[in-house]
XYZ file of C-alpha atoms in Angstrom:
738
model
C 131.376 187.336 80.546
C 130.884 186.454 83.934
C 133.310 185.703 87.030
C 130.563 183.841 88.668
C 131.247 180.935 85.643
C 134.548 178.238 85.332
C 136.247 177.670 85.842
C 137.989 180.364 88.487
C 141.107 180.749 88.372
C 142.499 184.182 86.865
C 140.196 184.878 90.597
C 141.595 182.523 91.872
C 145.248 183.800 91.243
C 143.701 187.133 92.239
C 142.511 186.509 95.580
C 146.227 184.096 96.649
C 147.838 187.207 95.538
C 146.226 189.994 97.377
C 144.859 187.666 100.511
C 147.067 188.722 103.021
C 148.839 192.536 101.470
C 148.067 195.475 102.084
C 147.384 197.347 97.783
C 145.450 199.289 96.565
C 143.874 197.580 92.701
C 143.027 200.117 90.811
C 140.393 199.187 87.791
C 140.402 201.992 84.853
C 136.704 202.396 82.083
C 134.415 199.959 84.512
C 131.894 201.296 82.838
C 131.470 198.803 79.333
C 131.822 196.516 82.689
C 130.020 197.633 85.010
C 127.941 194.768 86.095
C 131.546 192.004 85.638
C 133.855 194.510 87.280
C 131.390 195.211 91.134
C 131.477 190.767 91.178
C 135.613 190.821 90.945
C 135.496 193.835 92.765
C 133.087 192.372 95.419
C 134.698 189.311 95.338
C 138.316 189.623 95.818
C 137.529 192.729 98.670
C 135.759 190.103 100.377
C 138.450 187.479 99.899
C 141.043 189.894 101.483
C 140.995 192.247 104.396
C 143.771 195.326 103.441
C 142.875 195.565 99.748
C 141.025 198.805 98.597
C 139.556 199.212 95.304
C 140.132 202.374 93.248
C 137.879 203.114 89.864
C 137.617 204.919 87.386
C 133.907 204.908 85.132
C 131.211 207.123 84.420
C 128.265 204.477 87.056
C 129.276 203.878 90.733
C 129.591 200.143 91.182
C 127.243 199.883 93.764
C 128.778 197.678 96.118
C 127.811 198.612 100.182
C 130.749 200.696 101.793
C 131.950 202.322 98.014
C 132.135 206.132 98.496
C 131.859 207.634 95.547
C 134.067 210.345 95.019
C 133.844 213.456 91.658
C 136.198 214.182 89.210
C 135.034 217.847 88.362
C 134.395 219.372 85.258
C 137.905 221.828 86.120
C 137.210 225.750 86.724
C 137.709 228.087 84.971
C 140.992 228.368 85.438
C 142.350 225.412 85.557
C 140.744 224.715 81.907
C 142.457 228.614 80.795
C 146.312 226.736 82.446
C 145.336 223.509 80.346
C 144.116 224.825 77.561
C 147.156 227.172 76.726
C 148.992 224.894 77.382
C 147.996 222.299 74.922
C 147.498 225.461 72.337
C 150.905 225.975 72.743
C 152.602 223.029 72.139
C 150.195 221.866 69.008
C 150.935 226.305 67.358
C 154.242 227.692 67.520
C 153.735 231.477 68.114
C 150.549 231.120 70.372
C 150.832 232.763 73.698
C 147.973 233.535 75.589
C 147.311 237.579 76.269
C 144.666 240.191 76.198
C 143.753 239.551 73.059
C 143.929 236.334 72.586
C 142.886 235.593 76.177
C 138.949 236.330 75.762
C 138.264 233.630 73.398
C 140.721 231.567 75.421
C 138.221 231.502 78.142
C 135.207 231.620 76.125
C 136.393 228.671 74.786
C 136.661 226.676 77.483
C 133.225 228.180 78.978
C 131.572 226.449 75.975
C 132.804 223.536 76.615
C 132.374 222.697 79.951
C 136.171 222.109 81.362
C 135.782 218.826 80.305
C 139.583 218.052 79.503
C 139.476 215.763 76.889
C 137.668 218.414 74.780
C 139.804 221.193 75.584
C 142.824 219.133 74.199
C 140.697 218.003 71.112
C 139.642 221.771 70.293
C 144.161 223.081 71.241
C 144.956 220.824 68.359
C 143.004 222.816 65.841
C 144.267 226.269 66.941
C 146.983 225.886 64.724
C 144.441 225.902 61.693
C 142.070 228.069 62.801
C 143.447 230.540 65.279
C 140.707 230.369 68.093
C 139.085 233.136 67.792
C 137.407 231.606 65.507
C 138.189 228.412 66.836
C 134.814 229.578 68.820
C 133.029 230.612 66.826
C 132.559 227.452 64.896
C 131.915 225.649 68.111
C 128.481 225.477 67.246
C 129.068 223.325 65.535
C 131.782 221.286 67.531
C 131.317 217.885 66.813
C 132.329 218.732 62.502
C 135.184 220.598 63.890
C 136.819 218.236 67.371
C 137.243 215.515 65.464
C 141.797 215.721 65.289
C 142.713 213.623 68.097
C 145.732 212.340 69.095
C 146.927 208.463 66.773
C 147.701 206.533 69.141
C 145.217 207.584 71.768
C 141.806 204.737 71.846
C 139.132 205.414 69.617
C 136.472 207.438 72.586
C 139.433 210.244 72.704
C 139.991 210.421 69.174
C 137.812 213.163 67.895
C 134.746 214.559 71.050
C 131.834 213.165 69.046
C 133.565 209.676 69.946
C 133.314 210.026 73.830
C 130.785 211.266 73.702
C 129.866 208.237 71.237
C 131.045 206.287 74.066
C 128.935 206.805 76.508
C 125.003 206.836 74.406
C 126.334 203.060 73.106
C 125.940 202.196 77.243
C 121.981 203.071 77.929
C 119.400 201.837 77.310
C 116.315 202.348 75.380
C 114.005 204.627 78.436
C 117.014 206.161 79.194
C 118.819 207.288 75.112
C 114.091 208.613 74.846
C 114.934 210.706 78.427
C 119.271 212.657 78.108
C 117.941 213.795 74.187
C 114.940 214.865 75.128
C 116.173 216.604 78.519
C 118.075 218.698 75.700
C 115.283 221.401 75.232
C 115.349 222.669 79.136
C 116.890 225.796 79.070
C 119.285 226.148 81.919
C 118.629 222.930 83.336
C 114.841 222.049 84.396
C 113.322 220.335 87.471
C 112.430 216.926 88.664
C 108.489 218.249 87.625
C 109.783 220.070 84.314
C 111.777 217.061 83.274
C 108.228 214.268 84.137
C 106.566 216.538 81.743
C 109.330 217.006 79.037
C 110.665 213.698 78.991
C 107.508 211.330 79.621
C 105.256 210.226 76.797
C 105.774 208.769 73.278
C 107.640 205.208 74.638
C 108.280 206.649 78.537
C 105.890 207.396 81.281
C 105.681 210.280 84.026
C 106.651 207.772 86.067
C 108.797 206.052 85.052
C 110.789 209.430 84.692
C 112.015 209.037 87.491
C 114.498 206.564 88.100
C 115.832 206.541 84.549
C 117.304 210.651 84.932
C 118.355 209.313 88.129
C 119.946 206.404 86.717
C 121.066 209.444 83.910
C 122.411 211.545 86.917
C 124.869 207.636 88.253
C 125.813 207.573 84.618
C 127.663 211.162 84.437
C 125.787 212.372 81.991
C 123.167 214.255 83.341
C 123.803 217.379 86.683
C 121.910 217.309 89.207
C 122.161 220.047 90.828
C 121.128 220.491 94.735
C 119.401 223.988 94.775
C 117.086 225.990 97.930
C 113.613 224.745 95.387
C 115.116 221.426 95.426
C 117.149 219.339 92.467
C 117.478 220.599 89.159
C 118.949 218.109 86.596
C 121.583 220.002 83.098
C 123.984 218.824 80.640
C 126.656 219.389 79.774
C 126.948 222.137 76.890
C 128.416 219.858 74.282
C 126.646 216.316 76.138
C 122.621 218.939 75.337
C 125.187 219.612 71.834
C 124.933 215.976 71.324
C 121.275 215.168 72.810
C 119.342 217.024 70.941
C 121.125 216.032 66.766
C 120.355 213.016 69.522
C 116.351 213.808 69.407
C 115.947 215.385 65.668
C 117.200 212.365 63.830
C 114.384 210.476 66.080
C 112.462 213.536 65.276
C 110.709 214.092 68.142
C 112.042 217.937 68.818
C 108.554 218.824 67.744
C 106.583 217.083 69.973
C 108.483 217.550 72.713
C 108.946 221.370 72.452
C 104.920 221.307 72.844
C 105.153 219.355 76.114
C 107.109 221.840 77.002
C 105.913 225.122 75.763
C 102.520 223.703 77.978
C 104.328 222.881 80.690
C 105.978 225.899 81.100
C 102.924 227.754 80.483
C 101.427 225.790 82.788
C 104.400 227.789 84.865
C 103.662 231.173 84.730
C 99.501 231.104 84.920
C 99.808 229.666 88.264
C 102.292 232.134 88.776
C 100.534 235.435 87.769
C 97.616 235.357 90.126
C 100.609 234.049 93.205
C 102.371 237.611 92.292
C 100.054 240.022 93.543
C 99.870 237.828 96.772
C 101.604 236.844 100.643
C 103.384 234.705 97.346
C 104.802 236.941 95.708
C 108.547 236.474 96.513
C 108.801 232.683 95.924
C 106.882 233.342 92.748
C 108.815 235.379 90.999
C 111.549 233.174 92.708
C 110.198 230.760 90.927
C 109.890 232.685 87.314
C 113.430 233.795 87.821
C 114.525 230.046 88.176
C 112.885 229.623 84.262
C 114.163 232.631 83.218
C 115.491 231.080 80.374
C 113.144 227.604 80.410
C 110.911 230.857 79.145
C 112.897 232.877 76.965
C 113.814 229.031 75.692
C 108.944 228.957 75.156
C 109.097 231.903 73.834
C 112.236 232.366 71.739
C 110.491 230.220 68.360
C 108.018 232.623 68.340
C 105.617 232.100 65.091
C 106.035 234.687 62.860
C 104.190 236.527 60.434
C 104.164 234.822 56.850
C 102.854 231.419 55.380
C 105.047 229.715 57.558
C 104.412 231.271 60.868
C 102.755 228.421 63.147
C 98.846 227.915 63.773
C 96.279 226.110 66.146
C 97.356 224.616 69.855
C 100.584 226.363 69.447
C 100.813 229.699 68.115
C 98.242 230.210 71.384
C 99.799 228.291 74.839
C 102.581 231.430 73.373
C 99.675 233.908 74.058
C 99.180 233.157 76.939
C 101.968 232.709 77.246
C 103.256 236.265 76.183
C 100.079 237.106 78.701
C 100.652 235.991 81.662
C 104.538 236.340 81.671
C 103.624 240.585 81.303
C 103.552 240.896 85.643
C 106.681 239.425 85.743
C 108.453 241.374 83.308
C 106.854 244.366 84.629
C 107.989 242.566 88.219
C 111.583 242.599 87.447
C 112.208 245.577 85.302
C 112.429 243.634 82.403
C 111.438 245.834 79.931
C 112.976 245.477 76.739
C 112.293 241.847 76.233
C 108.397 242.083 77.656
C 108.062 244.797 74.567
C 109.678 243.028 72.093
C 108.288 239.158 73.038
C 105.003 241.224 73.314
C 105.206 243.341 69.790
C 106.520 239.239 67.829
C 103.392 238.401 69.467
C 101.165 240.690 68.070
C 103.084 240.378 64.852
C 101.128 237.343 64.451
C 97.419 237.073 66.736
C 96.922 241.226 66.359
C 93.834 240.360 66.606
C 93.987 240.356 69.973
C 92.338 243.064 71.749
C 94.387 242.215 75.681
C 97.790 242.248 73.854
C 97.521 245.030 72.737
C 97.024 246.817 74.949
C 100.264 245.223 76.925
C 102.575 245.697 74.057
C 101.270 249.617 73.875
C 102.142 249.859 78.422
C 105.475 248.496 77.445
C 106.537 251.158 74.686
C 105.272 253.576 77.040
C 107.295 252.286 79.868
C 109.866 252.028 77.674
C 110.233 255.577 76.767
C 108.205 255.460 73.684
C 106.146 257.982 73.132
C 104.058 255.898 69.925
C 102.955 253.725 71.931
C 99.717 256.266 73.518
C 97.926 255.596 70.301
C 95.658 252.711 70.896
C 91.999 251.831 71.615
C 90.826 250.347 74.868
C 89.968 246.904 74.186
C 85.886 246.258 74.235
C 86.414 242.798 73.736
C 87.741 241.471 76.584
C 84.606 240.302 78.341
C 86.175 239.802 82.010
C 86.030 242.811 83.741
C 88.949 242.092 85.375
C 91.216 241.896 83.446
C 90.190 244.446 80.997
C 90.233 246.694 84.326
C 93.879 245.881 84.216
C 95.090 246.184 81.051
C 93.374 250.119 81.111
C 95.090 250.321 84.419
C 98.861 249.319 82.475
C 98.473 251.299 79.459
C 97.793 254.006 81.863
C 100.447 253.535 84.436
C 101.971 253.238 80.652
C 101.087 256.767 80.198
C 101.834 258.510 83.354
C 105.407 257.037 82.549
C 106.281 258.541 79.448
C 104.988 262.138 80.432
C 101.541 261.481 79.422
C 99.358 262.253 82.268
C 96.728 263.962 80.921
C 95.372 261.212 79.231
C 96.517 257.841 82.038
C 94.368 259.987 84.951
C 91.304 260.041 82.607
C 92.104 256.487 82.229
C 93.187 255.424 85.237
C 89.437 256.991 86.874
C 87.290 254.432 84.246
C 90.011 251.605 86.069
C 88.046 252.601 88.547
C 84.536 252.413 87.691
C 85.587 249.153 85.978
C 87.426 247.237 89.190
C 84.623 248.107 91.951
C 85.120 244.034 92.278
C 88.320 244.460 92.182
C 90.416 244.854 95.556
C 94.358 244.662 93.495
C 92.594 246.660 90.654
C 91.942 249.278 92.753
C 94.697 249.638 95.404
C 96.382 250.341 92.054
C 94.345 253.127 90.694
C 94.424 254.923 93.717
C 97.663 254.155 93.895
C 98.638 255.745 90.732
C 95.754 258.635 91.223
C 97.829 260.002 94.118
C 100.788 260.220 91.741
C 98.317 261.481 89.884
C 97.233 263.794 92.155
C 101.059 264.861 93.676
C 101.844 266.514 89.959
C 98.717 268.832 90.271
C 100.149 269.573 93.909
C 96.908 268.322 95.048
C 98.741 267.019 99.071
C 95.305 265.466 100.744
C 94.311 263.499 98.011
C 98.153 262.329 97.103
C 97.928 261.515 101.550
C 94.236 260.204 100.825
C 94.268 257.824 98.110
C 98.134 257.004 99.247
C 96.875 256.102 102.905
C 94.009 253.518 100.900
C 95.803 251.991 97.867
C 98.965 251.857 100.449
C 96.096 249.565 103.205
C 94.961 247.480 100.374
C 97.793 246.055 99.411
C 98.568 244.975 102.964
C 95.661 243.437 103.146
C 96.182 242.199 99.511
C 100.306 240.719 100.710
C 101.592 242.652 97.342
C 104.547 243.835 98.906
C 105.351 245.638 95.604
C 101.981 247.378 96.060
C 103.014 248.052 98.998
C 106.383 249.949 97.333
C 104.242 252.833 94.851
C 102.525 254.619 98.708
C 106.885 255.435 99.335
C 107.173 258.242 96.171
C 103.935 259.993 97.238
C 103.921 260.148 100.646
C 108.083 260.626 100.458
C 107.848 263.652 98.785
C 104.517 264.440 100.760
C 106.762 264.877 103.641
C 109.800 266.349 101.991
C 106.797 268.710 100.717
C 106.082 269.489 104.515
C 109.822 269.509 105.787
C 109.762 266.899 107.520
C 112.840 264.530 106.596
C 113.364 261.697 108.453
C 109.935 260.583 108.186
C 110.497 261.039 104.594
C 114.184 258.861 104.798
C 112.782 256.448 106.962
C 109.630 255.588 104.547
C 112.735 255.236 101.167
C 114.513 252.868 102.987
C 111.780 251.501 103.860
C 111.113 251.395 100.360
C 114.643 250.510 99.865
C 114.449 247.068 102.035
C 111.477 245.485 101.087
C 112.627 245.891 97.264
C 115.739 245.034 97.115
C 114.413 242.064 99.526
C 112.119 241.287 96.575
C 115.244 241.598 94.224
C 113.012 244.538 91.859
C 115.945 245.856 90.671
C 113.727 249.021 89.426
C 112.275 249.864 92.576
C 115.728 249.571 93.595
C 117.393 252.824 91.169
C 113.975 254.394 92.317
C 114.403 254.213 96.422
C 118.519 255.303 95.831
C 116.560 258.651 93.467
C 114.844 259.066 96.403
C 118.020 258.171 99.603
C 119.807 260.858 97.020
C 116.840 262.750 96.540
C 117.009 263.592 100.363
C 120.834 263.606 101.002
C 120.974 266.276 98.482
C 119.184 268.358 101.184
C 120.826 268.087 103.741
C 124.124 268.912 100.819
C 125.548 265.925 101.920
C 126.957 266.421 97.967
C 129.535 263.655 97.358
C 126.840 260.780 98.731
C 123.837 262.824 96.559
C 125.359 261.825 93.476
C 127.174 258.614 94.416
C 123.339 257.464 94.997
C 121.474 259.312 92.122
C 124.738 257.722 90.175
C 123.732 253.920 90.906
C 119.913 254.493 90.280
C 121.144 256.011 86.645
C 122.521 252.634 85.937
C 120.128 250.476 87.478
C 117.295 252.833 85.679
C 119.272 251.956 82.133
C 120.531 248.354 82.234
C 116.704 247.810 83.265
C 115.363 249.564 79.842
C 113.509 251.878 82.772
C 113.064 255.508 81.514
C 111.813 257.156 84.079
C 113.648 255.999 86.669
C 117.232 257.266 84.807
C 115.483 260.945 84.106
C 114.749 260.926 87.833
C 118.230 259.567 88.650
C 119.862 262.211 85.918
C 118.020 264.814 87.123
C 118.196 264.080 90.360
C 122.474 264.518 89.436
C 121.746 267.685 87.904
C 120.585 268.971 92.097
C 123.547 268.604 92.904
C 125.844 269.592 90.951
C 124.210 272.786 91.131
C 123.635 273.582 94.777
C 127.072 272.344 95.209
C 127.898 274.346 92.484
C 129.518 272.539 89.559
C 126.429 275.056 86.653
C 129.576 273.414 84.303
C 127.764 269.691 85.122
C 124.785 270.409 85.872
C 123.803 272.148 82.519
C 125.538 269.357 81.131
C 122.969 266.853 82.781
C 120.041 269.330 81.429
C 120.786 269.329 78.165
C 121.427 265.913 77.817
C 117.874 265.456 79.384
C 116.489 267.159 77.400
C 118.364 266.034 74.091
C 117.942 262.634 74.815
C 115.041 261.475 76.765
C 110.682 263.072 76.303
C 110.324 264.187 78.590
C 106.635 265.204 80.556
C 105.355 268.656 80.747
C 106.937 268.160 85.163
C 109.941 267.545 83.768
C 110.162 270.488 80.909
C 109.239 273.139 83.955
C 112.191 271.591 86.216
C 113.944 271.297 83.889
C 113.275 275.013 82.368
C 113.726 276.069 86.639
C 117.232 274.309 86.556
C 118.827 275.707 83.517
C 117.633 279.163 84.275
C 119.297 279.093 87.680
C 121.896 278.089 85.800
C 121.869 281.670 84.199
C 120.892 283.843 86.496
C 124.081 282.383 88.948
C 126.381 283.492 85.040
C 124.956 286.187 85.048
C 122.562 285.958 82.462
C 119.436 287.825 83.056
C 117.898 287.749 79.608
C 118.002 283.983 78.940
C 117.197 282.905 83.143
C 114.195 285.515 81.986
C 113.791 283.133 78.716
C 113.708 279.657 80.316
C 112.027 280.503 83.509
C 108.393 282.016 81.492
C 109.256 279.042 79.051
C 108.422 277.847 82.303
C 105.227 279.693 83.265
C 102.692 279.225 80.700
C 104.021 275.030 81.314
C 103.103 275.987 84.792
C 99.985 277.956 84.594
C 98.487 275.154 81.774
C 99.764 271.466 84.428
C 97.900 274.071 86.806
C 100.162 273.200 89.856
C 100.182 275.979 92.151
C 104.210 274.921 93.241
C 105.502 274.925 89.342
C 103.779 278.014 88.652
C 105.805 279.557 92.227
C 109.172 277.726 90.982
C 108.959 279.518 88.196
C 108.281 282.691 90.434
C 110.491 282.569 91.637
C 113.239 281.831 89.148
C 112.130 285.527 87.339
C 112.284 287.377 90.872
C 115.748 285.780 90.504
C 116.394 287.264 86.960
C 114.846 290.390 88.244
C 117.366 290.725 90.573
C 120.197 291.362 87.224
C 121.291 293.480 85.904
C 120.830 294.193 82.232
C 116.674 292.322 83.351
C 115.047 294.000 80.776
C 110.873 293.551 79.658
C 109.661 290.628 76.928
C 107.181 291.699 74.661
C 105.265 289.995 71.228
C 108.131 287.911 69.473
C 111.051 287.574 72.046
C 108.642 286.390 74.873
C 106.569 284.516 72.269
C 110.328 282.392 71.515
C 111.373 283.136 74.758
C 114.806 284.944 73.284
C 114.898 287.842 75.724
C 117.356 290.928 74.989
C 119.350 292.627 77.119
C 119.106 296.660 76.658
C 121.335 297.364 79.591
C 117.660 298.037 81.718
C 119.222 298.336 85.600
C 117.721 295.722 88.167
C 114.349 296.092 89.285
C 113.955 294.448 92.819
C 110.323 295.920 92.998
C 109.331 293.715 90.801
C 111.171 290.720 92.674
C 110.010 291.174 95.720
C 106.201 290.738 94.458
C 107.024 287.846 92.787
C 108.446 285.991 95.437
C 106.028 287.245 97.368
C 102.547 285.655 95.096
C 105.734 282.598 94.587
C 105.058 282.093 98.334
C 101.497 282.795 98.747
C 101.475 280.215 96.448
C 102.958 277.793 98.103
C 100.596 278.089 101.461
C 97.840 278.081 98.659
C 98.511 274.147 98.423
C 99.599 274.142 102.380
C 103.276 273.708 101.186
C 105.143 276.148 102.361
C 109.004 275.493 101.497
C 110.898 274.288 104.332
C 114.340 275.837 105.842
C 116.281 273.185 103.907
C 115.050 273.579 100.153
C 114.998 277.486 101.059
C 119.233 277.947 99.756
C 117.817 280.046 95.988
C 114.453 282.548 97.372
C 116.773 283.213 100.049
C 120.335 284.016 97.039
C 117.857 286.346 95.737
C 115.831 286.925 98.823
C 119.055 288.508 99.844
C 119.670 290.345 96.335
C 117.001 291.572 96.151
C 116.870 293.470 99.338
C 120.890 294.136 99.441
C 119.629 297.203 96.391
C 115.700 298.022 98.593
C 116.009 298.029 101.561
C 114.496 295.719 104.115
C 111.218 297.421 104.291
C 110.500 297.985 101.325
C 111.251 294.569 100.203
C 108.502 293.965 103.068
C 106.497 295.569 101.780
C 106.599 294.907 98.156
C 106.782 291.106 99.424
C 103.698 291.583 101.400
C 101.795 292.692 98.099
C 103.240 289.802 96.384
C 101.259 287.875 98.398
C 97.104 290.108 98.143
C 98.029 288.893 93.703
C 96.134 285.331 92.930
C 98.333 282.583 90.689
C 96.644 284.637 87.103
C 97.577 288.140 88.151
C 101.715 286.808 89.806
C 101.394 285.537 85.975
C 100.407 287.672 84.223
C 102.712 290.430 86.303
C 105.471 287.877 85.360
C 104.938 288.259 81.658
C 104.747 291.878 81.341
C 107.330 292.733 83.393
C 107.883 297.176 82.754
C 110.973 298.774 82.252
C 112.159 299.948 85.371
C 112.907 302.898 83.012
C 108.482 303.763 82.961
C 109.027 304.471 86.339
C 106.898 302.163 87.640
C 106.739 301.708 91.086
C 106.722 298.407 92.637
C 103.511 297.531 92.232
C 101.415 299.658 90.927
C 101.928 296.785 87.545
C 98.429 296.435 85.826
C 96.137 293.482 87.656
C 95.462 290.886 85.081
């Protein structure tokens, strides 16, 4: 019981034997007699200068000069090797191969690389096989019960192994250990204090108790840059959870867990819009498993759905996490959590608005049908909810409705600098698709300036696309590249996957303009994979369109068409997106010599261009129709054919005069908004110009082109729709005006 009691003959005999010798003394399994082991080791070390003592124990002896060596769980490769050896010994015929390897890796991971647990599991392979064994580890304490007969009792089963350590704990240590089963993926010290205190343990006692559990190897402390993090091995966590249920303490512990992470999320939400954005993104990222865990028991509809404070806490938690989900591109996760919570709290107006926005952001237009949240008293919260819905509408390809809502946001956000900046940034994107280049420059600059004052780096990123595109339109590719590179640097710095995808698409677009086909393909493909992984449909559509543009311009028409058909068949597009898709399909048809199909595509695109009122879109359709007019087989489309987009080839000759007129009208439309085609984007126009000039001659082409520049957009569209067959012997430019 203690070495200080008499007689001391055994200790005296040890001292006499060891006093003058250089020797290592091993004291094994000291944890259950830790005080006596420490007293003996101290006595011997003082009496025998040449003695060294090696002890094995779940906790240090706590003596001066003691050096602690942790016996870590096995690394994955070593764990797999040990398991495979033991499994082969107990189950003749077992081999580790590609077929069994995945299950074995899962078993080793789930058992934390603990050698005894692996050996116990290996004895089950003969009766279960590795796949069934892996599937049954949720109930590991019933499965891992067959140890070696000659082993000590504490090594016969997995439960006995952990029972051995549990029995050595004090009552407060047991309380803290079982409550630590609730945090997922570990927790910080302040989280441990919040979750583990109460009903028998004071908050200021938790630090000491957790430290003792670390010392006894039941809790793992990971020293992270943000501070210490406390984790349980999976088997210990499963055991502690059983004990927590036995103590009828699970519900109360989970509520403390929920309260703590609700507080964290609500403190983080405003910080995600300011200069500490990166810091708070990191904090929430580190707690992603805990935040998900706090919501995973989300109440469902029905008589059993929890009500009262817990349900209210979860509604608040979901609301607070929305901006983190959006910044991190966790769009599907956010939509799922919002939908589940809305089923419990259908009266929550803000929740309803947020859920509709995330539905739109994941490419589902059903989210467009939602009433505005007039019930939200706070104008800032109401304005931000409406803005997010407008943002979703834009990204889902419903810009007109989004622009109308965004205009309301600017009125609501008069006192909210962040909301004003966000609304201006979205207005700049709407201006871009309308061709209002002055509006793009004005609103983007104001938005970026306000976000810069607020220290919101994500906000600054929102100006990259419109300002880079504006630079492209004006032919300043160096400026566009600088903006995209800076945007990529910020996106990577903040680890914003959706924005990284968008910047890769932007850089891919610039690579196309410099005819770096392979680099453009790689950048767009990287963007596509990133966007798809995030559920970022808008980004995926842009990347696939970039792949299509690159394939056509590099001469691979089949690949380009495949990308475009995928876009048409698998994604819901905006009017602007559909217009570009039709233009590209039309150019592919023209390059294949199919005048009828090219004309059909470009005429359908022309109607869309007129409906959105974007001069550059109108110009693109006119240029496409000009290309079709240079082909043999070009014919008028009237009646049913024009309405349905199906052209009838009648064997007519090309109409180069009409092509020249249309090219002139297109050039005028582009110049009307200060956006003539830069050299790098003149490939299609130069090809069509050369074809028309080769037939007409340079003088006749120039005359027709100049007459085309005098046409209004409406007149040019009418000319394109009512193009006549050359058999009617009309001279170029004699077509009736609208």
